[in-house]
C-alpha positions as a Markdown table, in Angstrom:
| # | Residue | x | y | z |
|---|---|---|---|---|
| 1 | Met | 0.0 | 0.0 | 0.0 |
| 2 | Arg | 1.1 | 3.6 | -0.7 |
| 3 | Ser | 1.0 | 4.6 | 3.0 |
| 4 | Gln | 2.9 | 1.5 | 4.3 |
| 5 | Gly | 5.7 | 2.9 | 6.5 |
| 6 | Ser | 4.9 | 6.6 | 5.8 |
| 7 | Glu | 3.1 | 7.0 | 9.1 |
| 8 | His | 6.5 | 6.7 | 10.9 |
| 9 | Leu | 7.9 | 9.6 | 8.8 |
| 10 | Phe | 4.7 | 11.6 | 9.4 |
| 11 | Phe | 4.4 | 11.2 | 13.2 |
| 12 | Arg | 8.0 | 12.3 | 13.8 |
| 13 | His | 7.0 | 15.9 | 13.1 |
| 14 | Phe | 4.7 | 15.9 | 16.1 |
| 15 | Ile | 6.9 | 14.3 | 18.7 |
| 16 | Glu | 10.0 | 16.5 | 18.3 |
| 17 | Gln | 9.3 | 18.4 | 21.5 |
| 18 | Pro | 10.5 | 16.8 | 24.8 |
| 19 | Arg | 8.1 | 14.4 | 26.5 |
| 20 | Leu | 5.8 | 16.0 | 29.0 |
| 21 | Glu | 6.7 | 14.0 | 32.1 |
| 22 | Asp | 3.9 | 15.5 | 34.2 |
| 23 | Leu | 1.1 | 14.6 | 31.7 |
| 24 | Cys | -1.3 | 11.7 | 32.0 |
| 25 | Ile | -3.3 | 10.9 | 28.9 |
| 26 | Leu | -6.5 | 8.9 | 29.0 |
| 27 | Leu | -7.4 | 7.6 | 25.6 |
| 28 | Val | -10.9 | 6.7 | 24.4 |
| 29 | Thr | -10.3 | 4.9 | 21.1 |
| 30 | His | -11.5 | 2.5 | 18.5 |
| 31 | Leu | -9.1 | -0.3 | 19.3 |
| 32 | Leu | -8.3 | -1.3 | 15.7 |
| 33 | Pro | -5.1 | -2.9 | 14.2 |
| 34 | Asp | -3.7 | 0.6 | 13.2 |
| 35 | Arg | -4.0 | 2.0 | 16.8 |
| 36 | Pro | -0.8 | 0.5 | 18.5 |
| 37 | His | 1.5 | 2.8 | 16.6 |
| 38 | Phe | -0.6 | 5.9 | 17.4 |
| 39 | Ile | -0.7 | 4.8 | 21.1 |
| 40 | Gln | 3.1 | 4.5 | 21.2 |
| 41 | Val | 3.4 | 7.9 | 19.6 |
| 42 | Leu | 1.1 | 9.4 | 22.3 |
| 43 | Asp | 3.3 | 7.8 | 24.9 |
| 44 | Arg | 6.1 | 9.9 | 23.6 |
| 45 | Val | 4.0 | 13.1 | 24.2 |
| 46 | Gly | 3.0 | 12.2 | 27.7 |
| 47 | Arg | 2.3 | 9.0 | 29.8 |
| 48 | Val | -0.7 | 7.0 | 28.5 |
| 49 | Gly | -2.4 | 6.4 | 31.8 |
| 50 | Ala | -5.2 | 4.1 | 30.4 |
| 51 | Ile | -6.9 | 3.0 | 27.2 |
| 52 | Leu | -10.7 | 3.1 | 27.1 |
| 53 | Pro | -11.8 | 1.0 | 24.1 |
| 54 | Lys | -15.1 | 1.9 | 22.4 |
| 55 | Pro | -17.1 | -1.2 | 23.2 |
| 56 | Lys | -18.3 | -2.1 | 19.7 |
| 57 | Ser | -15.0 | -1.6 | 17.9 |
| 58 | Val | -12.4 | -3.8 | 19.6 |
| 59 | His | -10.0 | -6.0 | 17.6 |
| 60 | Gly | -9.1 | -9.0 | 19.7 |
| 61 | Ala | -5.4 | -9.1 | 19.0 |
| 62 | Thr | -5.0 | -5.4 | 19.5 |
| 63 | Leu | -6.8 | -5.6 | 22.8 |
| 64 | Asn | -4.4 | -8.3 | 23.9 |
| 65 | Trp | -1.5 | -6.0 | 22.9 |
| 66 | Ala | -3.0 | -3.1 | 24.8 |
| 67 | Gln | -3.6 | -5.1 | 28.0 |
| 68 | Gln | 0.1 | -6.2 | 28.0 |
| 69 | His | 1.4 | -2.6 | 27.8 |
| 70 | Tyr | -1.2 | -0.3 | 29.4 |
| 71 | Pro | -4.1 | -0.3 | 31.9 |
| 72 | Val | -7.4 | -1.0 | 29.9 |
| 73 | Leu | -10.6 | 0.4 | 31.4 |
| 74 | Pro | -14.0 | -1.0 | 30.2 |
| 75 | Leu | -16.0 | 1.9 | 28.8 |
| 76 | Asn | -19.7 | 2.7 | 29.0 |
| 77 | Arg | -21.9 | 5.7 | 29.3 |
| 78 | His | -23.2 | 4.7 | 32.7 |
| 79 | Trp | -20.1 | 5.2 | 34.7 |
| 80 | Thr | -18.7 | 8.0 | 32.6 |
| 81 | Ser | -21.9 | 10.0 | 33.2 |
| 82 | Asp | -21.9 | 9.4 | 37.0 |
| 83 | Pro | -19.9 | 12.0 | 38.9 |
| 84 | Gly | -19.0 | 9.8 | 41.8 |
| 85 | Glu | -18.1 | 6.8 | 39.6 |
| 86 | Val | -16.0 | 8.7 | 37.2 |
| 87 | Ile | -13.8 | 9.9 | 40.0 |
| 88 | Thr | -13.6 | 6.4 | 41.5 |
| 89 | Gln | -12.4 | 5.0 | 38.1 |
| 90 | Ile | -10.1 | 7.8 | 37.0 |
| 91 | Ala | -8.4 | 9.1 | 40.1 |
| 92 | Pro | -6.2 | 6.0 | 40.7 |
| 93 | Leu | -4.9 | 6.3 | 37.2 |
| 94 | Val | -3.4 | 9.7 | 37.6 |
| 95 | Gln | -0.2 | 10.1 | 39.6 |
| 96 | Pro | -0.1 | 13.0 | 42.2 |
| 97 | His | 2.4 | 15.1 | 40.2 |
| 98 | Glu | 0.6 | 14.7 | 36.9 |
| 99 | Arg | -1.9 | 16.8 | 34.9 |
| 100 | Leu | -4.7 | 15.0 | 33.2 |
| 101 | Val | -6.0 | 15.3 | 29.6 |
| 102 | Ile | -8.7 | 13.1 | 28.1 |
| 103 | Leu | -8.9 | 12.2 | 24.4 |
| 104 | Asp | -12.6 | 11.5 | 23.8 |
| 105 | Ile | -14.7 | 10.0 | 21.1 |
| 106 | Gly | -18.4 | 10.6 | 21.4 |
| 107 | Gly | -18.6 | 12.9 | 24.4 |
| 108 | Tyr | -18.4 | 10.3 | 27.1 |
| 109 | Phe | -17.1 | 12.8 | 29.7 |
| 110 | Ala | -19.2 | 15.8 | 28.6 |
| 111 | Arg | -21.5 | 15.5 | 31.7 |
| 112 | Thr | -18.8 | 14.7 | 34.2 |
| 113 | Gln | -16.0 | 17.1 | 33.2 |
| 114 | Pro | -17.1 | 19.6 | 35.9 |
| 115 | Ser | -16.7 | 16.8 | 38.5 |
| 116 | Leu | -13.3 | 16.0 | 37.2 |
| 117 | Ala | -12.3 | 19.7 | 37.3 |
| 118 | Glu | -13.5 | 20.0 | 40.9 |
| 119 | His | -11.6 | 16.9 | 41.9 |
| 120 | Phe | -8.3 | 17.6 | 40.1 |
| 121 | Gly | -8.4 | 21.4 | 40.0 |
| 122 | Asp | -5.9 | 22.9 | 37.7 |
| 123 | Arg | -4.4 | 19.5 | 37.1 |
| 124 | Phe | -7.3 | 18.6 | 34.8 |
| 125 | Ile | -6.2 | 20.6 | 31.7 |
| 126 | Gly | -8.9 | 19.6 | 29.3 |
| 127 | Val | -10.3 | 17.3 | 26.6 |
| 128 | Val | -9.7 | 16.7 | 22.9 |
| 129 | Glu | -12.9 | 15.5 | 21.2 |
| 130 | Met | -12.8 | 13.8 | 17.9 |
| 131 | Thr | -16.4 | 13.4 | 16.6 |
| 132 | Glu | -19.4 | 15.6 | 15.7 |
| 133 | Asn | -21.6 | 13.7 | 18.1 |
| 134 | Gly | -19.2 | 14.4 | 20.9 |
| 135 | His | -18.8 | 18.0 | 19.8 |
| 136 | Gln | -22.5 | 18.5 | 20.2 |
| 137 | Arg | -22.5 | 16.8 | 23.7 |
| 138 | Tyr | -19.8 | 19.1 | 25.0 |
| 139 | Glu | -21.6 | 22.1 | 23.3 |
| 140 | Gln | -24.7 | 21.4 | 25.4 |
| 141 | Glu | -22.8 | 21.5 | 28.7 |
| 142 | Leu | -21.4 | 24.3 | 30.9 |
| 143 | Leu | -17.7 | 23.6 | 30.4 |
| 144 | Ala | -15.3 | 23.8 | 33.3 |
| 145 | Val | -12.2 | 23.0 | 31.2 |
| 146 | Pro | -11.1 | 23.8 | 27.6 |
| 147 | Val | -12.3 | 21.3 | 25.0 |
| 148 | Val | -10.4 | 21.2 | 21.7 |
| 149 | Ser | -12.7 | 19.7 | 19.0 |
| 150 | Val | -11.3 | 18.4 | 15.8 |
| 151 | Ala | -14.8 | 17.3 | 14.6 |
| 152 | Arg | -15.4 | 20.2 | 12.2 |
| 153 | Ser | -11.9 | 20.9 | 11.0 |
| 154 | Pro | -11.0 | 20.8 | 7.3 |
| 155 | Leu | -8.7 | 17.8 | 8.1 |
| 156 | Lys | -11.6 | 15.8 | 9.5 |
| 157 | Gln | -13.7 | 16.5 | 6.4 |
| 158 | Ala | -11.2 | 14.5 | 4.3 |
| 159 | Glu | -11.6 | 11.6 | 6.7 |
| 160 | Asp | -15.4 | 11.9 | 6.7 |
| 161 | Ile | -15.5 | 11.4 | 3.0 |
| 162 | Gln | -13.6 | 8.2 | 3.3 |
| 163 | Ile | -15.9 | 7.1 | 6.2 |
| 164 | Gly | -18.8 | 7.5 | 3.8 |
| 165 | Leu | -17.2 | 5.3 | 1.2 |
| 166 | Ser | -16.4 | 2.6 | 3.8 |
| 167 | Val | -20.0 | 2.7 | 5.1 |
| 168 | Val | -21.5 | 2.1 | 1.7 |
| 169 | Tyr | -18.9 | -0.7 | 0.9 |
| 170 | Ser | -19.7 | -2.5 | 4.1 |
| 171 | Ala | -23.5 | -2.1 | 3.8 |
| 172 | Glu | -23.5 | -3.5 | 0.3 |
| 173 | Ser | -21.2 | -6.4 | 1.3 |
| 174 | Leu | -23.7 | -7.4 | 4.1 |
| 175 | Ala | -26.6 | -7.0 | 1.7 |
| 176 | Arg | -25.0 | -9.5 | -0.6 |
| 177 | Thr | -24.9 | -12.0 | 2.1 |
| 178 | Leu | -28.7 | -11.8 | 2.0 |
| 179 | Arg | -28.5 | -12.3 | -1.7 |
| 180 | Arg | -29.5 | -8.7 | -2.4 |
| 181 | Thr | -27.8 | -6.0 | -4.4 |
| 182 | Phe | -27.9 | -2.2 | -4.4 |
| 183 | Asn | -28.7 | -1.9 | -8.1 |
| 184 | Val | -32.0 | 0.1 | -8.5 |
| 185 | Cys | -32.7 | -0.5 | -4.7 |
| 186 | Gln | -35.0 | 2.0 | -3.1 |
| 187 | Ala | -32.9 | 3.7 | -0.3 |
| 188 | Ala | -33.4 | 6.3 | 2.4 |
| 189 | Leu | -30.6 | 8.3 | 4.0 |
| 190 | Phe | -31.2 | 10.0 | 7.3 |
| 191 | Gly | -28.8 | 13.0 | 7.8 |
| 192 | Tyr | -26.9 | 15.1 | 5.3 |
| 193 | Gly | -23.9 | 16.1 | 7.4 |
| 194 | Lys | -20.3 | 15.6 | 6.5 |
| 195 | Val | -20.4 | 11.8 | 6.4 |
| 196 | Gly | -24.0 | 11.8 | 5.1 |
| 197 | Arg | -23.0 | 13.9 | 2.0 |
| 198 | Ser | -20.3 | 11.3 | 1.2 |
| 199 | Ile | -22.7 | 8.4 | 1.6 |
| 200 | Ala | -25.3 | 10.1 | -0.6 |
| 201 | Arg | -22.8 | 10.7 | -3.4 |
| 202 | Glu | -21.6 | 7.1 | -3.3 |
| 203 | Leu | -25.1 | 5.7 | -3.2 |
| 204 | Arg | -26.0 | 7.7 | -6.3 |
| 205 | Cys | -23.0 | 6.1 | -8.1 |
| 206 | Arg | -24.4 | 2.7 | -7.2 |
| 207 | Asn | -27.6 | 3.3 | -9.2 |
| 208 | Leu | -30.0 | 3.4 | -6.2 |
| 209 | His | -33.2 | 5.4 | -6.0 |
| 210 | Leu | -32.3 | 7.6 | -3.1 |
| 211 | Glu | -34.5 | 9.7 | -0.8 |
| 212 | Leu | -33.1 | 12.0 | 1.8 |
| 213 | Val | -34.4 | 12.8 | 5.3 |
| 214 | Glu | -32.9 | 16.0 | 6.8 |
| 215 | Thr | -34.4 | 18.4 | 9.3 |
| 216 | Asp | -31.9 | 21.2 | 9.2 |
| 217 | Ala | -33.0 | 23.9 | 6.7 |
| 218 | Leu | -29.5 | 24.8 | 5.6 |
| 219 | Arg | -28.6 | 21.2 | 4.9 |
| 220 | Gln | -32.0 | 20.8 | 3.1 |
| 221 | Val | -31.0 | 23.6 | 0.8 |
| 222 | Glu | -27.6 | 22.1 | 0.2 |
| 223 | Ala | -29.1 | 18.6 | -0.5 |
| 224 | Leu | -31.5 | 20.1 | -3.1 |
| 225 | Ser | -28.7 | 22.0 | -4.8 |
| 226 | His | -26.8 | 18.7 | -5.1 |
| 227 | Gly | -29.8 | 17.1 | -6.8 |
| 228 | Phe | -31.1 | 14.9 | -4.0 |
| 229 | Lys | -34.8 | 14.3 | -3.3 |
| 230 | Leu | -36.1 | 15.4 | 0.2 |
| 231 | Val | -38.9 | 13.5 | 1.9 |
| 232 | Asn | -40.3 | 13.2 | 5.4 |
| 233 | Lys | -39.6 | 10.3 | 7.7 |
| 234 | Ala | -42.9 | 8.5 | 7.1 |
| 235 | Glu | -42.5 | 8.6 | 3.3 |
| 236 | Ala | -39.0 | 7.4 | 3.5 |
| 237 | Leu | -39.7 | 4.4 | 5.8 |
| 238 | Ser | -42.7 | 3.3 | 3.9 |
| 239 | Arg | -40.8 | 2.9 | 0.7 |
| 240 | Ala | -37.1 | 2.1 | 1.5 |
| 241 | Glu | -35.6 | -1.3 | 1.1 |
| 242 | Leu | -32.3 | 0.1 | 2.6 |
| 243 | Val | -32.2 | 2.7 | 5.4 |
| 244 | Ile | -28.8 | 4.3 | 6.4 |
| 245 | Cys | -28.8 | 6.5 | 9.4 |
| 246 | Ser | -26.1 | 9.2 | 9.7 |
| 247 | Thr | -27.4 | 11.6 | 12.4 |
| 248 | Gly | -25.8 | 10.4 | 15.6 |
| 249 | Asn | -28.9 | 11.7 | 17.4 |
| 250 | Gly | -31.6 | 9.0 | 17.9 |
| 251 | Ser | -33.0 | 9.1 | 14.3 |
| 252 | Leu | -35.3 | 6.1 | 14.7 |
| 253 | Asp | -37.4 | 4.7 | 17.5 |
| 254 | Ile | -39.5 | 1.5 | 17.9 |
| 255 | Glu | -42.5 | 3.1 | 16.2 |
| 256 | Asp | -40.2 | 3.7 | 13.2 |
| 257 | Leu | -39.1 | 0.1 | 13.2 |
| 258 | Leu | -42.8 | -0.8 | 12.9 |
| 259 | Ala | -43.2 | 1.6 | 10.0 |
| 260 | Leu | -40.4 | 0.0 | 7.9 |
| 261 | Arg | -41.5 | -2.0 | 4.9 |
| 262 | Pro | -41.1 | -5.8 | 5.4 |
| 263 | Gly | -37.6 | -7.1 | 4.5 |
| 264 | Ser | -35.9 | -3.7 | 4.7 |
| 265 | Met | -32.3 | -3.4 | 5.8 |
| 266 | Leu | -31.2 | -0.9 | 8.4 |
| 267 | Ala | -27.6 | 0.4 | 8.8 |
| 268 | Ser | -26.0 | 2.9 | 11.2 |
| 269 | Val | -22.9 | 5.1 | 10.7 |
| 270 | Thr | -22.3 | 5.4 | 14.4 |
| 271 | Ser | -22.9 | 3.3 | 17.5 |
| 272 | Ala | -26.5 | 2.1 | 18.1 |
| 273 | Asp | -26.9 | 3.8 | 21.4 |
| 274 | Asp | -26.2 | 7.2 | 19.7 |
| 275 | Glu | -28.0 | 6.6 | 16.5 |
| 276 | Phe | -31.2 | 4.9 | 17.6 |
| 277 | Ala | -33.8 | 5.8 | 20.3 |
| 278 | Phe | -34.4 | 2.1 | 21.1 |
| 279 | Cys | -32.3 | -0.4 | 23.0 |
| 280 | Leu | -31.9 | -3.7 | 21.1 |
| 281 | Ser | -31.3 | -5.7 | 24.3 |
| 282 | Arg | -34.6 | -4.5 | 25.7 |
| 283 | Leu | -36.6 | -5.2 | 22.6 |
| 284 | Ser | -38.7 | -8.3 | 23.1 |
| 285 | Trp | -39.0 | -9.2 | 19.4 |
| 286 | Pro | -37.6 | -12.6 | 18.3 |
| 287 | Ser | -34.2 | -12.2 | 16.7 |
| 288 | Ala | -31.7 | -14.4 | 14.9 |
| 289 | Glu | -28.3 | -13.9 | 13.2 |
| 290 | Val | -29.2 | -15.1 | 9.7 |
| 291 | Cys | -25.8 | -14.2 | 8.2 |
| 292 | Pro | -22.6 | -13.1 | 9.8 |
| 293 | His | -23.2 | -9.6 | 11.2 |
| 294 | Val | -26.8 | -9.5 | 10.0 |
| 295 | Leu | -29.6 | -9.7 | 12.6 |
| 296 | Ala | -33.1 | -10.5 | 11.6 |
| 297 | Leu | -35.9 | -9.0 | 13.8 |
| 298 | Thr | -39.4 | -10.5 | 13.7 |
| 299 | Arg | -41.9 | -7.8 | 14.4 |
| 300 | Pro | -45.3 | -8.4 | 16.2 |
| 301 | Asp | -47.1 | -8.8 | 12.8 |
| 302 | Gly | -44.7 | -11.6 | 11.8 |
| 303 | Ser | -42.7 | -9.6 | 9.2 |
| 304 | Thr | -39.0 | -9.4 | 9.3 |
| 305 | Ile | -36.5 | -6.5 | 9.1 |
| 306 | Phe | -32.7 | -6.8 | 9.0 |
| 307 | Leu | -30.1 | -4.9 | 11.2 |
| 308 | Leu | -26.8 | -4.7 | 9.4 |
| 309 | Asn | -24.0 | -5.3 | 11.9 |
| 310 | Arg | -26.7 | -5.7 | 14.6 |
| 311 | Gly | -27.4 | -1.9 | 14.4 |
| 312 | Glu | -23.8 | -0.9 | 15.2 |
| 313 | Ala | -21.6 | 1.2 | 12.9 |
| 314 | Val | -21.7 | -0.9 | 9.8 |
| 315 | Asn | -18.2 | 0.0 | 8.5 |
| 316 | Phe | -16.6 | -1.6 | 11.5 |
| 317 | Val | -17.4 | -5.0 | 10.0 |
| 318 | His | -14.5 | -4.4 | 7.7 |
| 319 | Gly | -12.3 | -2.6 | 10.1 |
| 320 | Ala | -13.5 | 0.9 | 9.2 |
| 321 | Val | -10.6 | 1.2 | 6.8 |
| 322 | Ile | -10.1 | 4.7 | 5.5 |
| 323 | Gly | -6.4 | 4.6 | 4.5 |
| 324 | Glu | -3.9 | 7.3 | 5.2 |
| 325 | Tyr | -6.5 | 10.0 | 5.8 |
| 326 | Val | -6.9 | 8.8 | 9.4 |
| 327 | Tyr | -3.4 | 10.2 | 10.1 |
| 328 | Leu | -4.5 | 13.7 | 9.5 |
| 329 | Val | -6.9 | 13.5 | 12.4 |
| 330 | Leu | -4.5 | 11.6 | 14.6 |
| 331 | Ala | -1.9 | 14.3 | 14.1 |
| 332 | Glu | -4.5 | 17.0 | 14.9 |
| 333 | Ile | -5.3 | 15.1 | 18.2 |
| 334 | Ile | -1.6 | 15.2 | 19.2 |
| 335 | Glu | -1.5 | 18.9 | 18.4 |
| 336 | Gly | -4.6 | 19.4 | 20.5 |
| 337 | Val | -2.8 | 17.8 | 23.5 |
| 338 | His | 0.2 | 20.1 | 22.9 |
| 339 | Gln | -2.1 | 23.1 | 22.9 |
| 340 | Leu | -3.8 | 22.2 | 26.1 |
| 341 | Ala | -0.6 | 21.3 | 27.9 |
| 342 | Arg | 1.5 | 24.2 | 26.8 |
| 343 | Gln | -0.9 | 27.1 | 26.3 |
| 344 | Met | -3.6 | 26.2 | 29.0 |
| 345 | Pro | -6.5 | 28.0 | 27.4 |
| 346 | Pro | -9.6 | 29.0 | 29.4 |
| 347 | Pro | -12.7 | 26.8 | 29.6 |
| 348 | Gly | -14.7 | 26.6 | 26.4 |
| 349 | Leu | -14.9 | 24.8 | 23.0 |
| 350 | Phe | -12.0 | 25.5 | 20.6 |
| 351 | Glu | -10.5 | 24.4 | 17.3 |
| 352 | Leu | -6.9 | 24.3 | 16.5 |
| 353 | Pro | -5.5 | 27.4 | 14.7 |
| 354 | Gln | -5.7 | 27.4 | 10.9 |
| 355 | Ser | -1.9 | 27.6 | 10.7 |
| 356 | Thr | -1.5 | 24.4 | 12.7 |
| 357 | Met | -4.0 | 22.5 | 10.5 |
| 358 | Asn | -2.1 | 23.8 | 7.4 |
| 359 | Thr | 1.2 | 22.6 | 8.8 |
| 360 | Ile | -0.3 | 19.1 | 9.4 |
| 361 | Ala | -1.7 | 19.0 | 5.8 |
| 362 | Cys | 1.7 | 20.0 | 4.4 |
| 363 | His | 3.5 | 17.2 | 6.3 |
| 364 | Trp | 0.9 | 14.7 | 5.2 |
| 365 | Leu | 1.1 | 15.7 | 1.6 |
| 366 | Ala | 4.9 | 15.4 | 1.6 |
| 367 | Asp | 5.2 | 12.1 | 3.5 |
| 368 | Phe | 2.3 | 10.2 | 2.0 |
| 369 | His | 2.1 | 11.6 | -1.5 |
| 370 | Gly | 5.4 | 13.3 | -2.2 |
| 371 | Val | 3.7 | 16.7 | -2.7 |
| 372 | Thr | 5.8 | 19.6 | -1.6 |
| 373 | Gln | 5.1 | 23.3 | -1.6 |
């Protein structure tokens, strides 16, 4: 592959400064095969105090590696949203002389960051958030610490395009295990954000009949200008053979599952607990895994619908591979840590300076593609 080995050259630009010996990094992460190198790079920025793997994106061999080298803390929204429990879990991981920074994916610590700030005082220097869903969660809270968000940066947009491509690839692969194809399939896409736009373009290339559900007026205008058909939720669910949800904000509930046409396939771009307003484990409907990663749900009327990857992020079936674009965001995360540790900004939601993002882009272009200014 073109990027094989280039990441070593690329990361060296961001670890030239001396290691921050008084810094403890808690890392929420998709624990995929490409993560060990990034974790080792982070450990040259400060001490990786613990790894908190996202529950639905854990690669077995990578987890074994992580457990051999670092504390691994099981992650769920119950304890990360409980002020007392979050202190119980995190306080022992931070040494008395250390400052704490959390690298978050999905706003797990949005509610409890004031409790952490109260417990650690000035030693809790902030959070770096990586996703739009997490950005929105921190945006809704009164922030006691600075939060550097990379969710809306130009560098993340390049990654989001690749995520859209990987979502469509994985969804179609799972559909084929059901002996179905995307050709002239009736499809509905919920959400026309950064990833949604990429999914919509890719679905159009696959010769589907696509309808779009979007509630934001500005995005509705954008979708129409790109030639997509807007419909309401009821219309979309009544017609679609394939539904892809890309909102991160509880797009479908149980009533919506009942409204789906029989035999329809449902896929999510993010974790089920963020995307859906129902809990699969509490659903009393009979279910069976009819193909690898495909769950058939039998509704009360006896009809069946199919959850691709059991309702979890569908592209993680194939490792969520997005190539060398992931390194743009990983570098931005490292620079976010540097900004929090060295500049100590006031509480609030921030992005990295444009000059920093431009420097990251220049290094990436040179190291991965041989493009120099």
